[in-house]
PDB file of C-alpha atoms in Angstrom:
ATOM      1  CA  MET A   1     203.822-114.452 118.773  1.00  0.00           C
ATOM      2  CA  ILE A   2     201.840-113.771 115.664  1.00  0.00           C
ATOM      3  CA  GLU A   3     198.877-116.035 115.352  1.00  0.00           C
ATOM      4  CA  ILE A   4     198.271-117.472 111.890  1.00  0.00           C
ATOM      5  CA  THR A   5     195.626-120.148 112.888  1.00  0.00           C
ATOM      6  CA  PRO A   6     194.754-121.650 116.192  1.00  0.00           C
ATOM      7  CA  ARG A   7     197.508-124.279 115.733  1.00  0.00           C
ATOM      8  CA  ILE A   8     200.142-122.170 113.988  1.00  0.00           C
ATOM      9  CA  ALA A   9     201.945-119.076 115.247  1.00  0.00           C
ATOM     10  CA  ILE A  10     205.224-117.538 114.330  1.00  0.00           C
ATOM     11  CA  ALA A  11     207.590-115.767 116.642  1.00  0.00           C
ATOM     12  CA  GLU A  12     208.111-112.010 116.031  1.00  0.00           C
ATOM     13  CA  ASP A  13     211.897-112.520 116.093  1.00  0.00           C
ATOM     14  CA  GLU A  14     211.618-114.724 112.983  1.00  0.00           C
ATOM     15  CA  ILE A  15     210.477-111.676 110.991  1.00  0.00           C
ATOM     16  CA  GLU A  16     213.103-109.162 109.947  1.00  0.00           C
ATOM     17  CA  LEU A  17     211.995-105.642 109.069  1.00  0.00           C
ATOM     18  CA  ALA A  18     213.987-103.089 107.201  1.00  0.00           C
ATOM     19  CA  PHE A  19     212.860 -99.506 106.478  1.00  0.00           C
ATOM     20  CA  VAL A  20     213.667 -98.010 103.062  1.00  0.00           C
ATOM     21  CA  ARG A  21     212.645 -95.066 101.105  1.00  0.00           C
ATOM     22  CA  ALA A  22     209.372 -95.418  99.260  1.00  0.00           C
ATOM     23  CA  SER A  23     208.331 -94.202  95.850  1.00  0.00           C
ATOM     24  CA  GLY A  24     204.864 -92.660  95.225  1.00  0.00           C
ATOM     25  CA  PRO A  25     202.889 -90.069  97.169  1.00  0.00           C
ATOM     26  CA  GLY A  26     204.464 -87.970  99.929  1.00  0.00           C
ATOM     27  CA  GLY A  27     205.807 -84.892  98.312  1.00  0.00           C
ATOM     28  CA  GLN A  28     209.211 -83.806  99.642  1.00  0.00           C
ATOM     29  CA  ASN A  29     208.730 -86.035 102.653  1.00  0.00           C
ATOM     30  CA  VAL A  30     209.239 -89.112 100.435  1.00  0.00           C
ATOM     31  CA  ASN A  31     212.906 -88.084  99.786  1.00  0.00           C
ATOM     32  CA  LYS A  32     213.603 -87.669 103.487  1.00  0.00           C
ATOM     33  CA  VAL A  33     211.764 -90.424 105.360  1.00  0.00           C
ATOM     34  CA  SER A  34     212.273 -94.126 105.119  1.00  0.00           C
ATOM     35  CA  SER A  35     208.617 -95.110 105.287  1.00  0.00           C
ATOM     36  CA  ALA A  36     208.504 -98.209 103.137  1.00  0.00           C
ATOM     37  CA  VAL A  37     208.898-101.588 104.871  1.00  0.00           C
ATOM     38  CA  LEU A  38     210.911-104.555 103.548  1.00  0.00           C
ATOM     39  CA  LEU A  39     209.842-107.635 105.513  1.00  0.00           C
ATOM     40  CA  ARG A  40     211.845-110.864 105.313  1.00  0.00           C
ATOM     41  CA  PHE A  41     210.710-114.226 106.752  1.00  0.00           C
ATOM     42  CA  ASP A  42     212.771-117.367 106.493  1.00  0.00           C
ATOM     43  CA  ALA A  43     209.950-119.772 105.854  1.00  0.00           C
ATOM     44  CA  ALA A  44     212.249-122.675 104.959  1.00  0.00           C
ATOM     45  CA  ARG A  45     213.917-122.662 108.382  1.00  0.00           C
ATOM     46  CA  SER A  46     210.905-121.644 110.461  1.00  0.00           C
ATOM     47  CA  PRO A  47     210.381-124.287 113.322  1.00  0.00           C
ATOM     48  CA  ASN A  48     206.710-123.230 113.608  1.00  0.00           C
ATOM     49  CA  LEU A  49     205.571-124.119 110.096  1.00  0.00           C
ATOM     50  CA  PRO A  50     204.678-127.804 109.175  1.00  0.00           C
ATOM     51  CA  GLU A  51     206.360-129.170 106.105  1.00  0.00           C
ATOM     52  CA  GLY A  52     203.122-129.315 104.152  1.00  0.00           C
ATOM     53  CA  VAL A  53     202.533-125.647 104.791  1.00  0.00           C
ATOM     54  CA  LYS A  54     206.083-124.787 103.755  1.00  0.00           C
ATOM     55  CA  MET A  55     205.655-126.636 100.436  1.00  0.00           C
ATOM     56  CA  ARG A  56     202.278-124.920  99.677  1.00  0.00           C
ATOM     57  CA  LEU A  57     203.699-121.583 100.817  1.00  0.00           C
ATOM     58  CA  ALA A  58     206.599-121.911  98.300  1.00  0.00           C
ATOM     59  CA  ARG A  59     204.055-122.436  95.563  1.00  0.00           C
ATOM     60  CA  LEU A  60     201.845-119.574  96.533  1.00  0.00           C
ATOM     61  CA  ALA A  61     204.662-117.047  97.273  1.00  0.00           C
ATOM     62  CA  GLY A  62     206.043-117.389  93.784  1.00  0.00           C
ATOM     63  CA  ARG A  63     208.534-114.611  93.065  1.00  0.00           C
ATOM     64  CA  ARG A  64     208.158-113.284  96.563  1.00  0.00           C
ATOM     65  CA  MET A  65     210.152-116.293  97.822  1.00  0.00           C
ATOM     66  CA  THR A  66     213.963-116.513  97.247  1.00  0.00           C
ATOM     67  CA  GLN A  67     215.764-119.679  96.398  1.00  0.00           C
ATOM     68  CA  ASP A  68     216.905-119.913 100.002  1.00  0.00           C
ATOM     69  CA  GLY A  69     213.225-120.054 101.046  1.00  0.00           C
ATOM     70  CA  VAL A  70     213.079-116.440 102.384  1.00  0.00           C
ATOM     71  CA  ILE A  71     209.725-114.621 101.779  1.00  0.00           C
ATOM     72  CA  VAL A  72     210.362-110.909 100.912  1.00  0.00           C
ATOM     73  CA  ILE A  73     207.416-108.478 101.097  1.00  0.00           C
ATOM     74  CA  GLN A  74     207.724-104.814 100.288  1.00  0.00           C
ATOM     75  CA  ALA A  75     204.943-102.554 101.779  1.00  0.00           C
ATOM     76  CA  GLN A  76     204.862 -98.855 100.640  1.00  0.00           C
ATOM     77  CA  ARG A  77     201.090 -98.467 100.255  1.00  0.00           C
ATOM     78  CA  PHE A  78     200.826 -95.936 103.106  1.00  0.00           C
ATOM     79  CA  ARG A  79     202.762 -92.748 104.052  1.00  0.00           C
ATOM     80  CA  THR A  80     203.628 -93.807 107.584  1.00  0.00           C
ATOM     81  CA  GLN A  81     206.208 -96.424 108.629  1.00  0.00           C
ATOM     82  CA  GLU A  82     203.779 -97.958 111.199  1.00  0.00           C
ATOM     83  CA  ARG A  83     200.970 -98.528 108.746  1.00  0.00           C
ATOM     84  CA  ASN A  84     203.327-100.043 106.215  1.00  0.00           C
ATOM     85  CA  ARG A  85     204.718-102.280 108.847  1.00  0.00           C
ATOM     86  CA  GLU A  86     201.219-103.424 109.848  1.00  0.00           C
ATOM     87  CA  ASP A  87     200.396-103.988 106.118  1.00  0.00           C
ATOM     88  CA  ALA A  88     203.527-106.124 105.503  1.00  0.00           C
ATOM     89  CA  ILE A  89     202.900-108.323 108.509  1.00  0.00           C
ATOM     90  CA  GLU A  90     199.152-108.659 107.535  1.00  0.00           C
ATOM     91  CA  ARG A  91     200.097-109.647 104.019  1.00  0.00           C
ATOM     92  CA  LEU A  92     202.568-112.326 105.323  1.00  0.00           C
ATOM     93  CA  VAL A  93     199.860-113.714 107.675  1.00  0.00           C
ATOM     94  CA  GLU A  94     197.328-113.917 104.796  1.00  0.00           C
ATOM     95  CA  LEU A  95     199.914-115.683 102.640  1.00  0.00           C
ATOM     96  CA  ILE A  96     200.650-118.241 105.361  1.00  0.00           C
ATOM     97  CA  ARG A  97     196.962-118.694 106.190  1.00  0.00           C
ATOM     98  CA  ALA A  98     196.260-119.396 102.472  1.00  0.00           C
ATOM     99  CA  ALA A  99     199.017-122.006 102.553  1.00  0.00           C
ATOM    100  CA  THR A 100     197.419-123.832 105.430  1.00  0.00           C
ATOM    101  CA  VAL A 101     194.363-124.737 103.308  1.00  0.00           C
ATOM    102  CA  VAL A 102     194.783-128.216 101.820  1.00  0.00           C
ATOM    103  CA  MET A 103     193.070-128.541  98.464  1.00  0.00           C
ATOM    104  CA  PRO A 104     191.253-131.867  97.986  1.00  0.00           C
ATOM    105  CA  VAL A 105     192.817-134.293  95.437  1.00  0.00           C
ATOM    106  CA  ARG A 106     190.928-134.163  92.169  1.00  0.00           C
ATOM    107  CA  ARG A 107     189.931-137.586  91.000  1.00  0.00           C
ATOM    108  CA  PRO A 108     189.493-137.719  87.092  1.00  0.00           C
ATOM    109  CA  THR A 109     186.065-138.569  85.925  1.00  0.00           C
ATOM    110  CA  ARG A 110     184.741-139.874  82.676  1.00  0.00           C
ATOM    111  CA  PRO A 111     181.956-138.389  80.711  1.00  0.00           C
ATOM    112  CA  THR A 112     178.552-140.214  80.991  1.00  0.00           C
ATOM    113  CA  LEU A 113     177.102-142.069  77.970  1.00  0.00           C
ATOM    114  CA  ALA A 114     174.196-139.609  77.969  1.00  0.00           C
ATOM    115  CA  SER A 115     176.587-136.551  77.716  1.00  0.00           C
ATOM    116  CA  LYS A 116     178.473-138.155  74.930  1.00  0.00           C
ATOM    117  CA  GLU A 117     175.228-138.743  73.042  1.00  0.00           C
ATOM    118  CA  ARG A 118     174.123-135.151  73.729  1.00  0.00           C
ATOM    119  CA  ARG A 119     177.395-133.786  72.418  1.00  0.00           C
ATOM    120  CA  LEU A 120     177.220-135.894  69.262  1.00  0.00           C
ATOM    121  CA  ALA A 121     173.509-134.903  68.653  1.00  0.00           C
ATOM    122  CA  ALA A 122     174.438-131.286  68.998  1.00  0.00           C
ATOM    123  CA  LYS A 123     177.271-131.699  66.480  1.00  0.00           C
ATOM    124  CA  ASP A 124     174.933-133.474  64.132  1.00  0.00           C
ATOM    125  CA  ARG A 125     172.394-130.593  64.390  1.00  0.00           C
ATOM    126  CA  ARG A 126     175.029-127.967  63.726  1.00  0.00           C
ATOM    127  CA  GLY A 127     176.224-129.890  60.775  1.00  0.00           C
ATOM    128  CA  GLN A 128     172.717-130.008  59.342  1.00  0.00           C
ATOM    129  CA  VAL A 129     172.335-126.277  59.806  1.00  0.00           C
ATOM    130  CA  LYS A 130     175.543-125.631  57.908  1.00  0.00           C
ATOM    131  CA  SER A 131     174.620-128.024  55.144  1.00  0.00           C
ATOM    132  CA  MET A 132     171.326-126.217  54.707  1.00  0.00           C
ATOM    133  CA  ARG A 133     173.236-122.934  54.179  1.00  0.00           C
ATOM    134  CA  GLN A 134     175.277-124.260  51.209  1.00  0.00           C
ATOM    135  CA  SER A 135     173.879-122.929  48.058  1.00  0.00           C
ATOM    136  CA  LYS A 136     173.487-125.314  45.181  1.00  0.00           C
ATOM    137  CA  PRO A 137     174.196-123.816  41.692  1.00  0.00           C
ATOM    138  CA  ASP A 138     171.090-123.384  39.566  1.00  0.00           C
ATOM    139  CA  ALA A 139     170.966-125.593  36.591  1.00  0.00           C
ATOM    140  CA  ASP A 140     169.291-123.280  33.990  1.00  0.00           C
TER     141      ASP A 140
END
């Protein structure tokens, strides 16, 4: 089990890892070894994730989530397969952990009377500065 939070953990068999050839550094080795990791996690059908987390996860994942609810993460930052595997799993855990945070509901507020008055006074001062700049034609 991969622990996300003290209450949420996902089973390792829910994560599907595929190794593909990576682009980037590695010299000739990059053409021979499949060191990049393609991680797939079916978040929509995961029994270990609460519904609220699934909804927030869909919003946070963005393009990384398919229409079927599968999160796809590609890791090719490192030269070794093992480090890329760890990186992909770590990125998935961080994404799910971010989805567990419930943002407080914003209640709309109204500006106070004093702030309205300050805003209007500042506008009036600015208008006076601009009117002082206007040059009046000389009547000679």
